[in-house]
mmCIF file of C-alpha atoms and ligand atoms in Angstrom:
data_model
loop_
_atom_site.group_PDB
_atom_site.id
_atom_site.type_symbol
_atom_site.label_atom_id
_atom_site.label_comp_id
_atom_site.label_asym_id
_atom_site.label_seq_id
_atom_site.Cartn_x
_atom_site.Cartn_y
_atom_site.Cartn_z
ATOM 1 C CA UNK K 1062 100.266 -57.042 86.378
ATOM 2 C CA UNK K 1063 101.938 -56.087 83.223
ATOM 3 C CA UNK K 1064 102.483 -52.535 83.237
ATOM 4 C CA UNK K 1065 102.251 -52.270 79.494
ATOM 5 C CA UNK K 1066 98.586 -53.091 79.691
ATOM 6 C CA UNK K 1067 97.680 -51.142 82.922
ATOM 7 C CA UNK K 1068 99.201 -48.017 80.910
ATOM 8 C CA UNK K 1069 96.609 -48.621 77.992
ATOM 9 C CA UNK K 1070 93.784 -49.295 80.465
ATOM 10 C CA UNK K 1071 94.462 -46.133 82.294
ATOM 11 C CA UNK K 1072 94.954 -43.868 79.112
ATOM 12 C CA UNK K 1073 91.744 -45.193 77.641
ATOM 13 C CA UNK K 1074 89.470 -42.182 77.464
ATOM 14 C CA UNK K 1075 86.040 -43.640 77.478
ATOM 15 C CA UNK K 1076 85.276 -44.213 81.480
ATOM 16 C CA UNK K 1077 82.968 -47.500 80.891
ATOM 17 C CA UNK K 1078 85.671 -49.110 78.779
ATOM 18 C CA UNK K 1079 88.438 -47.989 81.477
ATOM 19 C CA UNK K 1080 86.322 -49.340 84.250
ATOM 20 C CA UNK K 1081 85.956 -52.605 82.306
ATOM 21 C CA UNK K 1082 89.540 -52.749 81.541
ATOM 22 C CA UNK K 1083 90.416 -52.210 85.375
ATOM 23 C CA UNK K 1084 87.981 -55.222 86.278
ATOM 24 C CA UNK K 1085 89.710 -57.599 83.874
ATOM 25 C CA UNK K 1086 93.328 -56.579 85.073
ATOM 26 C CA UNK K 1087 91.882 -57.149 88.643
ATOM 27 C CA UNK K 1088 90.720 -60.696 87.416
ATOM 28 C CA UNK K 1089 87.030 -59.608 88.154
ATOM 29 C CA UNK K 1090 84.190 -61.059 86.132
ATOM 30 C CA UNK K 1091 82.757 -58.766 83.570
ATOM 31 C CA UNK K 1092 78.760 -58.144 83.307
ATOM 32 C CA UNK K 1093 76.616 -58.622 80.516
ATOM 33 C CA UNK K 1094 76.531 -54.919 79.858
ATOM 34 C CA UNK K 1095 80.257 -54.736 80.035
ATOM 35 C CA UNK K 1096 80.613 -57.426 77.303
ATOM 36 C CA UNK K 1097 78.191 -55.529 74.842
ATOM 37 C CA UNK K 1098 80.229 -52.208 75.596
ATOM 38 C CA UNK K 1099 83.390 -53.778 74.636
ATOM 39 C CA UNK K 1100 81.718 -54.937 71.175
ATOM 40 C CA UNK K 1101 80.073 -51.525 70.686
ATOM 41 C CA UNK K 1102 83.054 -49.322 71.957
ATOM 42 C CA UNK K 1103 86.459 -51.230 72.389
ATOM 43 C CA UNK K 1104 88.845 -50.345 69.574
ATOM 44 C CA UNK K 1105 90.582 -53.353 68.116
ATOM 45 C CA UNK K 1106 93.528 -52.476 69.825
ATOM 46 C CA UNK K 1107 92.411 -52.087 73.111
ATOM 47 C CA UNK K 1108 90.517 -55.357 73.015
ATOM 48 C CA UNK K 1109 93.366 -57.146 71.719
ATOM 49 C CA UNK K 1110 95.796 -55.911 74.348
ATOM 50 C CA UNK K 1111 93.061 -57.008 76.983
ATOM 51 C CA UNK K 1112 92.452 -60.232 75.461
ATOM 52 C CA UNK K 1113 96.135 -60.882 74.847
ATOM 53 C CA UNK K 1114 97.046 -60.217 78.427
ATOM 54 C CA UNK K 1115 94.255 -62.578 79.700
ATOM 55 C CA UNK K 1116 95.762 -65.222 77.361
ATOM 56 C CA UNK K 1117 99.150 -64.893 78.495
ATOM 57 C CA UNK K 1118 98.007 -64.881 82.017
ATOM 58 C CA UNK K 1119 96.343 -68.385 81.374
ATOM 59 C CA UNK K 1120 98.640 -70.068 79.118
ATOM 60 C CA UNK K 1121 101.750 -67.782 78.370
ATOM 61 C CA UNK K 1122 102.878 -68.244 74.674
ATOM 62 C CA UNK K 1123 101.621 -71.819 74.535
ATOM 63 C CA UNK K 1124 99.517 -72.705 71.546
ATOM 64 C CA UNK K 1125 97.820 -76.004 71.480
ATOM 65 C CA UNK K 1126 96.959 -78.191 68.548
ATOM 66 C CA UNK K 1127 96.203 -81.900 67.955
ATOM 67 C CA UNK K 1128 96.534 -84.645 65.526
ATOM 68 C CA UNK K 1129 93.231 -85.573 64.326
ATOM 69 C CA UNK K 1130 90.939 -86.497 61.642
ATOM 70 C CA UNK K 1131 86.965 -86.333 60.892
ATOM 71 C CA UNK K 1132 84.423 -88.712 59.776
ATOM 72 C CA UNK K 1133 81.200 -87.182 58.269
ATOM 73 C CA UNK K 1134 78.886 -90.204 58.177
ATOM 74 C CA UNK K 1135 76.625 -88.333 56.119
ATOM 75 C CA UNK K 1136 75.405 -84.920 54.511
ATOM 76 C CA UNK K 1137 71.651 -85.923 54.299
ATOM 77 C CA UNK K 1138 69.983 -84.174 57.030
ATOM 78 C CA UNK K 1139 66.187 -84.006 58.051
ATOM 79 C CA UNK K 1140 66.850 -80.315 59.110
ATOM 80 C CA UNK K 1141 67.128 -77.075 57.135
ATOM 81 C CA UNK K 1142 69.178 -74.679 58.673
ATOM 82 C CA UNK K 1143 69.352 -71.638 56.487
ATOM 83 C CA UNK K 1144 73.362 -71.121 56.966
ATOM 84 C CA UNK K 1145 74.085 -74.855 56.003
ATOM 85 C CA UNK K 1146 76.079 -75.231 52.576
ATOM 86 C CA UNK K 1147 76.691 -78.972 53.466
ATOM 87 C CA UNK K 1148 73.497 -80.889 53.823
ATOM 88 C CA UNK K 1149 71.198 -82.153 51.259
ATOM 89 C CA UNK K 1150 67.727 -82.527 52.428
ATOM 90 C CA UNK K 1151 66.995 -86.102 52.776
ATOM 91 C CA UNK K 1152 64.168 -85.634 50.415
ATOM 92 C CA UNK K 1153 67.102 -85.008 47.755
ATOM 93 C CA UNK K 1154 68.973 -88.248 48.426
ATOM 94 C CA UNK K 1155 70.783 -88.492 45.243
ATOM 95 C CA UNK K 1156 73.035 -85.585 45.975
ATOM 96 C CA UNK K 1157 74.051 -87.022 49.238
ATOM 97 C CA UNK K 1158 76.470 -89.392 50.791
ATOM 98 C CA UNK K 1159 76.003 -91.943 53.538
ATOM 99 C CA UNK K 1160 78.585 -94.179 54.860
ATOM 100 C CA UNK K 1161 78.242 -97.647 56.253
ATOM 101 C CA UNK K 1162 79.682 -98.742 59.692
ATOM 102 C CA UNK K 1163 82.350 -100.534 57.787
ATOM 103 C CA UNK K 1164 83.189 -97.716 55.468
ATOM 104 C CA UNK K 1165 83.749 -95.652 58.533
ATOM 105 C CA UNK K 1166 85.900 -98.441 60.342
ATOM 106 C CA UNK K 1167 87.955 -98.685 57.007
ATOM 107 C CA UNK K 1168 88.475 -94.778 57.404
ATOM 108 C CA UNK K 1169 89.815 -95.180 61.088
ATOM 109 C CA UNK K 1170 91.794 -98.273 60.032
ATOM 110 C CA UNK K 1171 93.547 -96.249 57.385
ATOM 111 C CA UNK K 1172 95.126 -94.452 60.144
ATOM 112 C CA UNK K 1173 96.462 -97.484 61.680
ATOM 113 C CA UNK K 1174 100.126 -96.787 62.907
ATOM 114 C CA UNK K 1175 99.620 -93.179 62.800
ATOM 115 C CA UNK K 1176 100.102 -91.109 65.814
ATOM 116 C CA UNK K 1177 96.450 -89.469 65.590
ATOM 117 C CA UNK K 1178 94.949 -88.939 68.889
ATOM 118 C CA UNK K 1179 91.257 -87.917 67.897
ATOM 119 C CA UNK K 1180 88.638 -88.687 65.525
ATOM 120 C CA UNK K 1181 85.861 -86.138 65.425
ATOM 121 C CA UNK K 1182 82.555 -87.477 64.132
ATOM 122 C CA UNK K 1183 79.786 -85.363 63.035
ATOM 123 C CA UNK K 1184 77.607 -84.898 60.121
ATOM 124 C CA UNK K 1185 73.654 -84.274 58.992
ATOM 125 C CA UNK K 1186 70.870 -85.912 60.712
ATOM 126 C CA UNK K 1187 69.703 -89.084 58.587
ATOM 127 C CA UNK K 1188 66.489 -90.815 59.842
ATOM 128 C CA UNK K 1189 67.978 -94.137 59.268
ATOM 129 C CA UNK K 1190 71.195 -93.878 61.235
ATOM 130 C CA UNK K 1191 69.780 -94.712 64.526
ATOM 131 C CA UNK K 1192 71.135 -94.499 68.121
ATOM 132 C CA UNK K 1193 71.749 -98.521 67.646
ATOM 133 C CA UNK K 1194 73.932 -97.599 64.535
ATOM 134 C CA UNK K 1195 76.000 -95.183 66.119
ATOM 135 C CA UNK K 1196 76.425 -97.272 69.301
ATOM 136 C CA UNK K 1197 77.716 -100.046 67.235
ATOM 137 C CA UNK K 1198 80.029 -97.875 65.306
ATOM 138 C CA UNK K 1199 81.415 -96.660 68.748
ATOM 139 C CA UNK K 1200 81.911 -99.991 69.682
ATOM 140 C CA UNK K 1201 83.577 -101.060 66.746
ATOM 141 C CA UNK K 1202 86.078 -98.002 66.850
ATOM 142 C CA UNK K 1203 87.054 -98.578 70.414
ATOM 143 C CA UNK K 1204 87.576 -102.476 69.840
ATOM 144 C CA UNK K 1205 89.650 -101.641 67.110
ATOM 145 C CA UNK K 1206 91.585 -98.572 68.520
ATOM 146 C CA UNK K 1207 90.977 -98.074 72.299
ATOM 147 C CA UNK K 1208 93.192 -95.310 72.702
ATOM 148 C CA UNK K 1209 91.738 -93.206 70.124
ATOM 149 C CA UNK K 1210 89.737 -90.310 71.721
ATOM 150 C CA UNK K 1211 86.327 -90.309 69.965
ATOM 151 C CA UNK K 1212 84.836 -86.806 70.175
ATOM 152 C CA UNK K 1213 81.343 -87.086 68.360
ATOM 153 C CA UNK K 1214 77.880 -85.893 67.723
ATOM 154 C CA UNK K 1215 76.269 -82.538 68.388
ATOM 155 C CA UNK K 1216 73.327 -82.205 70.564
ATOM 156 C CA UNK K 1217 71.219 -82.119 67.101
ATOM 157 C CA UNK K 1218 72.319 -85.509 66.201
ATOM 158 C CA UNK K 1219 71.988 -86.690 69.975
ATOM 159 C CA UNK K 1220 68.598 -85.129 70.450
ATOM 160 C CA UNK K 1221 67.038 -86.619 67.224
ATOM 161 C CA UNK K 1222 68.606 -90.261 67.760
ATOM 162 C CA UNK K 1223 67.381 -90.324 71.537
ATOM 163 C CA UNK K 1224 63.743 -89.316 70.705
ATOM 164 C CA UNK K 1225 63.588 -91.935 67.835
ATOM 165 C CA UNK K 1226 64.803 -94.716 70.205
ATOM 166 C CA UNK K 1227 62.434 -93.178 72.918
ATOM 167 C CA UNK K 1228 65.186 -93.104 75.590
ATOM 168 C CA UNK K 1229 65.883 -90.046 77.886
ATOM 169 C CA UNK K 1230 68.806 -87.579 77.415
ATOM 170 C CA UNK K 1231 70.149 -89.317 80.788
ATOM 171 C CA UNK K 1232 69.804 -92.841 79.305
ATOM 172 C CA UNK K 1233 70.925 -92.102 75.923
ATOM 173 C CA UNK K 1234 74.114 -90.465 76.919
ATOM 174 C CA UNK K 1235 75.005 -93.079 79.500
ATOM 175 C CA UNK K 1236 74.563 -95.905 76.616
ATOM 176 C CA UNK K 1237 76.649 -93.790 74.361
ATOM 177 C CA UNK K 1238 79.268 -92.991 77.092
ATOM 178 C CA UNK K 1239 79.569 -96.794 77.702
ATOM 179 C CA UNK K 1240 79.825 -97.846 73.984
ATOM 180 C CA UNK K 1241 82.859 -95.467 73.623
ATOM 181 C CA UNK K 1242 81.740 -91.646 73.487
ATOM 182 C CA UNK K 1243 84.637 -89.794 74.860
ATOM 183 C CA UNK K 1244 83.576 -86.158 74.652
ATOM 184 C CA UNK K 1245 81.431 -83.998 72.717
ATOM 185 C CA UNK K 1246 82.340 -81.410 70.158
ATOM 186 C CA UNK K 1247 80.836 -77.784 70.156
ATOM 187 C CA UNK K 1248 78.478 -77.877 67.082
ATOM 188 C CA UNK K 1249 74.795 -77.027 66.760
ATOM 189 C CA UNK K 1250 74.730 -74.278 69.083
ATOM 190 C CA UNK K 1251 74.766 -71.462 66.595
ATOM 191 C CA UNK K 1252 72.867 -68.674 68.245
ATOM 192 C CA UNK K 1253 70.914 -69.500 71.280
ATOM 193 C CA UNK K 1254 68.495 -66.640 71.645
ATOM 194 C CA UNK K 1255 65.183 -67.496 70.155
ATOM 195 C CA UNK K 1256 64.804 -64.211 68.097
ATOM 196 C CA UNK K 1257 67.868 -65.324 65.908
ATOM 197 C CA UNK K 1258 67.414 -69.333 66.416
ATOM 198 C CA UNK K 1259 64.111 -69.251 64.865
ATOM 199 C CA UNK K 1260 65.193 -67.358 61.995
ATOM 200 C CA UNK K 1261 68.274 -69.516 61.084
ATOM 201 C CA UNK K 1262 67.802 -73.000 62.331
ATOM 202 C CA UNK K 1263 64.352 -72.971 63.826
ATOM 203 C CA UNK K 1264 63.369 -76.894 63.380
ATOM 204 C CA UNK K 1265 66.287 -78.349 65.361
ATOM 205 C CA UNK K 1266 66.910 -78.636 69.110
ATOM 206 C CA UNK K 1267 66.661 -75.510 71.152
ATOM 207 C CA UNK K 1268 68.862 -73.667 73.440
ATOM 208 C CA UNK K 1269 67.591 -75.511 76.572
ATOM 209 C CA UNK K 1270 67.867 -79.018 74.915
ATOM 210 C CA UNK K 1271 71.536 -78.218 73.649
ATOM 211 C CA UNK K 1272 72.489 -76.996 77.149
ATOM 212 C CA UNK K 1273 70.834 -80.025 78.773
ATOM 213 C CA UNK K 1274 72.574 -82.567 76.522
ATOM 214 C CA UNK K 1275 76.081 -81.016 77.415
ATOM 215 C CA UNK K 1276 74.980 -80.664 81.107
ATOM 216 C CA UNK K 1277 74.262 -84.479 80.974
ATOM 217 C CA UNK K 1278 77.743 -85.183 79.539
ATOM 218 C CA UNK K 1279 79.537 -83.215 82.258
ATOM 219 C CA UNK K 1280 77.509 -85.015 84.949
ATOM 220 C CA UNK K 1281 78.562 -88.429 83.190
ATOM 221 C CA UNK K 1282 82.167 -87.204 83.599
ATOM 222 C CA UNK K 1283 82.682 -86.179 79.995
ATOM 223 C CA UNK K 1284 84.034 -82.768 78.735
ATOM 224 C CA UNK K 1285 82.975 -81.021 75.676
ATOM 225 C CA UNK K 1286 83.132 -78.090 73.640
ATOM 226 C CA UNK K 1287 80.920 -74.945 72.790
ATOM 227 C CA UNK K 1288 80.723 -72.877 69.429
ATOM 228 C CA UNK K 1289 79.031 -69.583 68.590
ATOM 229 C CA UNK K 1290 77.964 -69.163 64.960
ATOM 230 C CA UNK K 1291 78.599 -65.143 64.548
ATOM 231 C CA UNK K 1292 78.728 -62.561 61.699
ATOM 232 C CA UNK K 1293 75.161 -63.066 60.216
ATOM 233 C CA UNK K 1294 71.908 -61.471 61.307
ATOM 234 C CA UNK K 1295 72.645 -61.600 65.200
ATOM 235 C CA UNK K 1296 73.349 -58.313 67.149
ATOM 236 C CA UNK K 1297 76.122 -58.156 69.794
ATOM 237 C CA UNK K 1298 73.825 -58.775 72.605
ATOM 238 C CA UNK K 1299 72.797 -62.119 71.171
ATOM 239 C CA UNK K 1300 76.550 -63.057 71.159
ATOM 240 C CA UNK K 1301 76.597 -62.050 74.617
ATOM 241 C CA UNK K 1302 73.419 -63.781 75.727
ATOM 242 C CA UNK K 1303 75.009 -66.835 73.898
ATOM 243 C CA UNK K 1304 78.165 -66.500 75.799
ATOM 244 C CA UNK K 1305 76.531 -65.899 79.096
ATOM 245 C CA UNK K 1306 74.188 -69.113 78.843
ATOM 246 C CA UNK K 1307 77.574 -71.115 78.438
ATOM 247 C CA UNK K 1308 79.473 -69.195 80.972
ATOM 248 C CA UNK K 1309 76.352 -69.791 83.670
ATOM 249 C CA UNK K 1310 76.366 -73.778 82.806
ATOM 250 C CA UNK K 1311 80.178 -73.632 83.102
ATOM 251 C CA UNK K 1312 79.797 -72.447 86.544
ATOM 252 C CA UNK K 1313 77.798 -75.144 87.607
ATOM 253 C CA UNK K 1314 79.624 -78.284 85.913
ATOM 254 C CA UNK K 1315 83.300 -76.979 84.959
ATOM 255 C CA UNK K 1316 82.909 -79.480 82.037
ATOM 256 C CA UNK K 1317 83.530 -77.188 79.211
ATOM 257 C CA UNK K 1318 87.139 -77.209 77.631
ATOM 258 C CA UNK K 1319 87.035 -74.678 74.802
ATOM 259 C CA UNK K 1320 84.777 -71.939 73.189
ATOM 260 C CA UNK K 1321 84.980 -71.785 69.396
ATOM 261 C CA UNK K 1322 83.404 -68.746 67.601
ATOM 262 C CA UNK K 1323 82.674 -69.823 64.189
ATOM 263 C CA UNK K 1324 82.736 -67.299 61.518
ATOM 264 C CA UNK K 1325 79.601 -67.660 59.178
ATOM 265 C CA UNK K 1326 80.686 -68.107 55.516
ATOM 266 C CA UNK K 1327 77.949 -67.522 52.765
ATOM 267 C CA UNK K 1328 78.590 -69.754 50.024
ATOM 268 C CA UNK K 1329 75.810 -71.739 48.575
ATOM 269 C CA UNK K 1330 73.251 -71.332 51.140
ATOM 270 C CA UNK K 1331 69.906 -69.512 51.813
ATOM 271 C CA UNK K 1332 71.821 -66.860 53.645
ATOM 272 C CA UNK K 1333 74.155 -66.188 50.782
ATOM 273 C CA UNK K 1334 72.716 -62.719 50.394
ATOM 274 C CA UNK K 1335 74.290 -61.850 54.074
ATOM 275 C CA UNK K 1336 77.838 -60.421 53.983
ATOM 276 C CA UNK K 1337 80.595 -62.072 55.798
ATOM 277 C CA UNK K 1338 82.315 -60.358 58.523
ATOM 278 C CA UNK K 1339 85.674 -58.588 58.188
ATOM 279 C CA UNK K 1340 88.704 -59.781 59.763
ATOM 280 C CA UNK K 1341 88.507 -56.926 62.035
ATOM 281 C CA UNK K 1342 85.357 -58.201 63.223
ATOM 282 C CA UNK K 1343 86.516 -61.770 63.480
ATOM 283 C CA UNK K 1344 89.520 -60.541 65.834
ATOM 284 C CA UNK K 1345 87.192 -58.454 68.060
ATOM 285 C CA UNK K 1346 84.970 -61.681 68.351
ATOM 286 C CA UNK K 1347 88.076 -63.756 69.329
ATOM 287 C CA UNK K 1348 88.861 -60.950 71.840
ATOM 288 C CA UNK K 1349 85.456 -60.467 73.639
ATOM 289 C CA UNK K 1350 84.997 -64.358 73.744
ATOM 290 C CA UNK K 1351 88.586 -64.520 75.684
ATOM 291 C CA UNK K 1352 87.338 -61.664 77.962
ATOM 292 C CA UNK K 1353 83.706 -62.828 78.671
ATOM 293 C CA UNK K 1354 84.522 -66.490 79.123
ATOM 294 C CA UNK K 1355 86.742 -66.345 82.163
ATOM 295 C CA UNK K 1356 85.777 -69.731 83.232
ATOM 296 C CA UNK K 1357 86.493 -71.416 79.790
ATOM 297 C CA UNK K 1358 90.027 -72.516 79.822
ATOM 298 C CA UNK K 1359 90.705 -72.297 75.946
ATOM 299 C CA UNK K 1360 89.787 -70.221 73.070
ATOM 300 C CA UNK K 1361 90.022 -72.101 69.647
ATOM 301 C CA UNK K 1362 90.522 -70.661 66.164
ATOM 302 C CA UNK K 1363 89.367 -73.391 63.714
ATOM 303 C CA UNK K 1364 91.658 -72.839 60.767
ATOM 304 C CA UNK K 1365 90.086 -74.762 58.164
ATOM 305 C CA UNK K 1366 87.349 -71.930 58.349
ATOM 306 C CA UNK K 1367 89.494 -68.778 59.202
ATOM 307 C CA UNK K 1368 92.349 -69.571 56.859
ATOM 308 C CA UNK K 1369 95.945 -69.937 58.175
ATOM 309 C CA UNK K 1370 97.436 -66.521 58.418
ATOM 310 C CA UNK K 1371 93.980 -65.421 60.110
ATOM 311 C CA UNK K 1372 94.343 -68.189 62.385
ATOM 312 C CA UNK K 1373 98.202 -66.839 63.013
ATOM 313 C CA UNK K 1374 96.584 -63.416 63.836
ATOM 314 C CA UNK K 1375 94.078 -64.678 66.097
ATOM 315 C CA UNK K 1376 96.852 -66.046 68.575
ATOM 316 C CA UNK K 1377 97.437 -62.287 69.236
ATOM 317 C CA UNK K 1378 93.508 -61.903 70.208
ATOM 318 C CA UNK K 1379 92.989 -64.179 73.067
ATOM 319 C CA UNK K 1380 93.153 -67.611 70.981
ATOM 320 C CA UNK K 1381 95.507 -70.309 72.449
ATOM 321 C CA UNK K 1382 94.437 -73.426 70.276
ATOM 322 C CA UNK K 1383 94.229 -73.884 66.622
ATOM 323 C CA UNK K 1384 92.557 -77.426 66.186
ATOM 324 C CA UNK K 1385 94.498 -80.091 64.549
ATOM 325 C CA UNK K 1386 96.028 -81.507 61.345
ATOM 326 C CA UNK K 1387 92.521 -82.564 60.057
ATOM 327 C CA UNK K 1388 93.922 -84.498 57.046
ATOM 328 C CA UNK K 1389 91.333 -83.103 54.543
ATOM 329 C CA UNK K 1390 88.478 -85.114 56.162
ATOM 330 C CA UNK K 1391 85.847 -82.566 56.448
ATOM 331 C CA UNK K 1392 83.841 -80.754 53.902
ATOM 332 C CA UNK K 1393 81.499 -78.508 56.032
ATOM 333 C CA UNK K 1394 83.658 -75.546 55.380
ATOM 334 C CA UNK K 1395 84.973 -76.007 52.255
ATOM 335 C CA UNK K 1396 81.338 -76.308 50.760
ATOM 336 C CA UNK K 1397 80.631 -72.983 52.548
ATOM 337 C CA UNK K 1398 83.306 -71.205 50.719
ATOM 338 C CA UNK K 1399 86.211 -71.048 53.439
ATOM 339 C CA UNK K 1400 89.688 -70.423 52.143
ATOM 340 C CA UNK K 1401 90.606 -73.984 52.775
ATOM 341 C CA UNK K 1402 89.359 -76.161 50.061
ATOM 342 C CA UNK K 1403 91.506 -79.237 51.019
ATOM 343 C CA UNK K 1404 92.288 -78.804 54.699
ATOM 344 C CA UNK K 1405 95.412 -80.503 55.539
ATOM 345 C CA UNK K 1406 98.382 -79.468 57.668
ATOM 346 C CA UNK K 1407 101.273 -81.831 58.887
ATOM 347 C CA UNK K 1408 102.397 -81.562 62.447
ATOM 348 C CA UNK K 1409 105.356 -79.810 60.931
ATOM 349 C CA UNK K 1410 103.090 -77.089 59.112
ATOM 350 C CA UNK K 1411 101.238 -76.489 62.643
ATOM 351 C CA UNK K 1412 104.341 -76.124 64.231
ATOM 352 C CA UNK K 1413 105.741 -73.799 61.940
ATOM 353 C CA UNK K 1414 102.534 -71.550 61.719
ATOM 354 C CA UNK K 1415 102.718 -71.528 65.264
ATOM 355 C CA UNK K 1416 106.347 -70.412 65.597
ATOM 356 C CA UNK K 1417 106.340 -67.720 63.100
ATOM 357 C CA UNK K 1418 103.892 -65.544 65.469
ATOM 358 C CA UNK K 1419 106.380 -66.374 68.185
ATOM 359 C CA UNK K 1420 104.272 -68.547 70.252
ATOM 360 C CA UNK K 1421 105.190 -71.799 71.501
ATOM 361 C CA UNK K 1422 103.628 -74.916 69.866
ATOM 362 C CA UNK K 1423 102.233 -77.783 72.260
ATOM 363 C CA UNK K 1424 100.632 -81.158 70.716
ATOM 364 C CA UNK K 1425 97.829 -81.996 73.146
ATOM 365 C CA UNK K 1426 95.368 -84.625 73.677
ATOM 366 C CA UNK K 1427 91.753 -83.972 73.245
ATOM 367 C CA UNK K 1428 91.563 -82.907 77.113
ATOM 368 C CA UNK K 1429 94.644 -81.033 76.669
ATOM 369 C CA UNK K 1430 97.122 -83.432 78.478
ATOM 370 C CA UNK K 1431 100.374 -82.274 76.674
ATOM 371 C CA UNK K 1432 101.989 -84.677 74.350
ATOM 372 C CA UNK K 1433 104.923 -82.624 73.240
ATOM 373 C CA UNK K 1434 105.922 -79.199 74.281
ATOM 374 C CA UNK K 1435 108.167 -77.440 71.774
ATOM 375 C CA UNK K 1436 110.986 -75.342 72.482
ATOM 376 C CA UNK K 1437 110.078 -71.472 73.272
ATOM 377 C CA UNK K 1438 110.976 -69.172 70.220
ATOM 378 C CA UNK K 1439 112.654 -66.071 71.545
ATOM 379 C CA UNK K 1440 110.833 -63.119 70.540
ATOM 380 C CA UNK K 1441 112.146 -60.033 72.201
HETATM 381 O O1 V47 T 2157 77.365 -76.023 64.069
HETATM 382 C C1 V47 T 2157 77.625 -74.940 59.329
HETATM 383 C C2 V47 T 2157 78.846 -74.477 61.531
HETATM 384 C C3 V47 T 2157 79.267 -76.343 62.976
HETATM 385 C C4 V47 T 2157 78.409 -72.999 58.377
HETATM 386 O O2 V47 T 2157 84.358 -78.855 69.082
HETATM 387 C C5 V47 T 2157 78.980 -73.268 59.417
HETATM 388 O O3 V47 T 2157 86.418 -79.111 68.377
HETATM 389 C C6 V47 T 2157 80.224 -71.387 59.223
HETATM 390 O O4 V47 T 2157 80.946 -77.359 65.572
HETATM 391 N N1 V47 T 2157 79.415 -71.201 58.026
HETATM 392 C C7 V47 T 2157 79.830 -77.723 63.117
HETATM 393 N N2 V47 T 2157 80.002 -72.159 60.100
HETATM 394 C C8 V47 T 2157 81.514 -77.661 63.197
HETATM 395 C C9 V47 T 2157 81.722 -77.544 64.692
HETATM 396 C C10 V47 T 2157 83.179 -77.751 65.111
HETATM 397 C C11 V47 T 2157 84.146 -77.401 64.329
HETATM 398 C C12 V47 T 2157 85.596 -77.531 64.651
HETATM 399 C C13 V47 T 2157 85.885 -78.007 66.027
HETATM 400 C C14 V47 T 2157 84.818 -78.428 66.702
HETATM 401 C C15 V47 T 2157 85.223 -78.770 68.075
HETATM 402 C C16 V47 T 2157 83.477 -78.123 66.572
HETATM 403 O O5 V47 T 2157 79.666 -75.652 61.653
HETATM 404 C C17 V47 T 2157 77.803 -76.135 62.950
HETATM 405 C C18 V47 T 2157 77.672 -74.673 62.505
HETATM 406 O O6 V47 T 2157 77.631 -73.988 63.306
HETATM 407 N N3 V47 T 2157 78.583 -74.296 60.267
HETATM 408 N N4 V47 T 2157 77.619 -73.929 58.209
HETATM 409 C C19 V47 T 2157 78.618 -71.865 57.393
HETATM 410 N N5 V47 T 2157 77.942 -71.678 56.552
HETATM 411 FE FE1 SF4 T 2158 71.549 -80.516 59.211
HETATM 412 FE FE2 SF4 T 2158 73.694 -79.670 60.808
HETATM 413 FE FE3 SF4 T 2158 73.270 -78.820 58.288
HETATM 414 FE FE4 SF4 T 2158 71.642 -77.830 60.324
HETATM 415 S S1 SF4 T 2158 73.678 -77.478 60.239
HETATM 416 S S2 SF4 T 2158 70.936 -78.700 58.185
HETATM 417 S S3 SF4 T 2158 71.376 -79.728 61.499
HETATM 418 S S4 SF4 T 2158 73.741 -80.444 58.910
#
């Protein structure tokens, strides 16, 4: 055990915080109430010291990124999540885009010869983009580039397409996996607790539906990520409730790779009156995530949403992954008011960003296979 962090724990005045710190240093699981107490009473310095200790126990200085691009098939959506700045109601079609299979295949082909390893496909829920449409897309991408990992579709999209195709989740996931779906991204989770979910996204798949689709993917041998949309109308205990449901499923399946807290951005949506969280609150969120999600190997800060410098800062608050090169291929965050209006970073930019905060860059595949481990930067 690092002596610096044990001194910090033994000198904290609040007995409950001290006991929680001891549990963490003993590698014991913290409880629901412990998680809430950390949010309510833990100072930024205390949370940061503990989360950084856990992060370094798990990964040392290693900080992962990948080479990826996004495809957003459509921004037309039958749902009406109040926080969403990206979608246009299907009823107002003239304001949206809808890509054909050939147009999406052309995007994939535009990366021919480039060392990208992953395509991330996610978008609105379009009533005419059926399960068959997406199965054909998956098959055609795989036929063109078999080594490209396809991380695609949230349970919101999958639940809708399976219901429309009148297939069970089990059957639908099996068909998608056979057609080339390799893993699931973490989106659509928002806040699971119905007290909040019914206020911000009442008409889409609920918590049990979301968790069931990920569980089914895990049972088929696929991996997935999980997100949490924080910093709006939820209370701290709703965040812990959300993380607790994920931690419980992870105990059962072990199929999650990465937990990604997503900061609510308030530009041009039905929740624009809700103020955004401060950077301090963002760092506290990352730190508590690292401490609570003891069975999740990785915590990711999604730099297009958080901004580059804040992503760097997060690497001292439990984060060990900053996503990928993106190549200006996503609009979700730019439309919601994030710092990054044209999110692109070259591999060299990502490496520099990570080295600037004395961490060790590692290029990874989607499943955290190490593709290139860069040299350690000597810090002290
Ligand atoms: O589920 C939508 C979020 C998510 C806003 O798995 C917003 O590697 C903030 O899940 N403010 C989709 N967030 C994106 C997503 C994701 C992103 C990067 C990597 C991975 C991964 C997954 O975007 C939605 C929703 O929670 N979102 N609107 C907004 N105004
Ligand atoms: Fe549609 Fe997703 Fe936006 Fe909700 S968050 S309105 S499901 S695109």
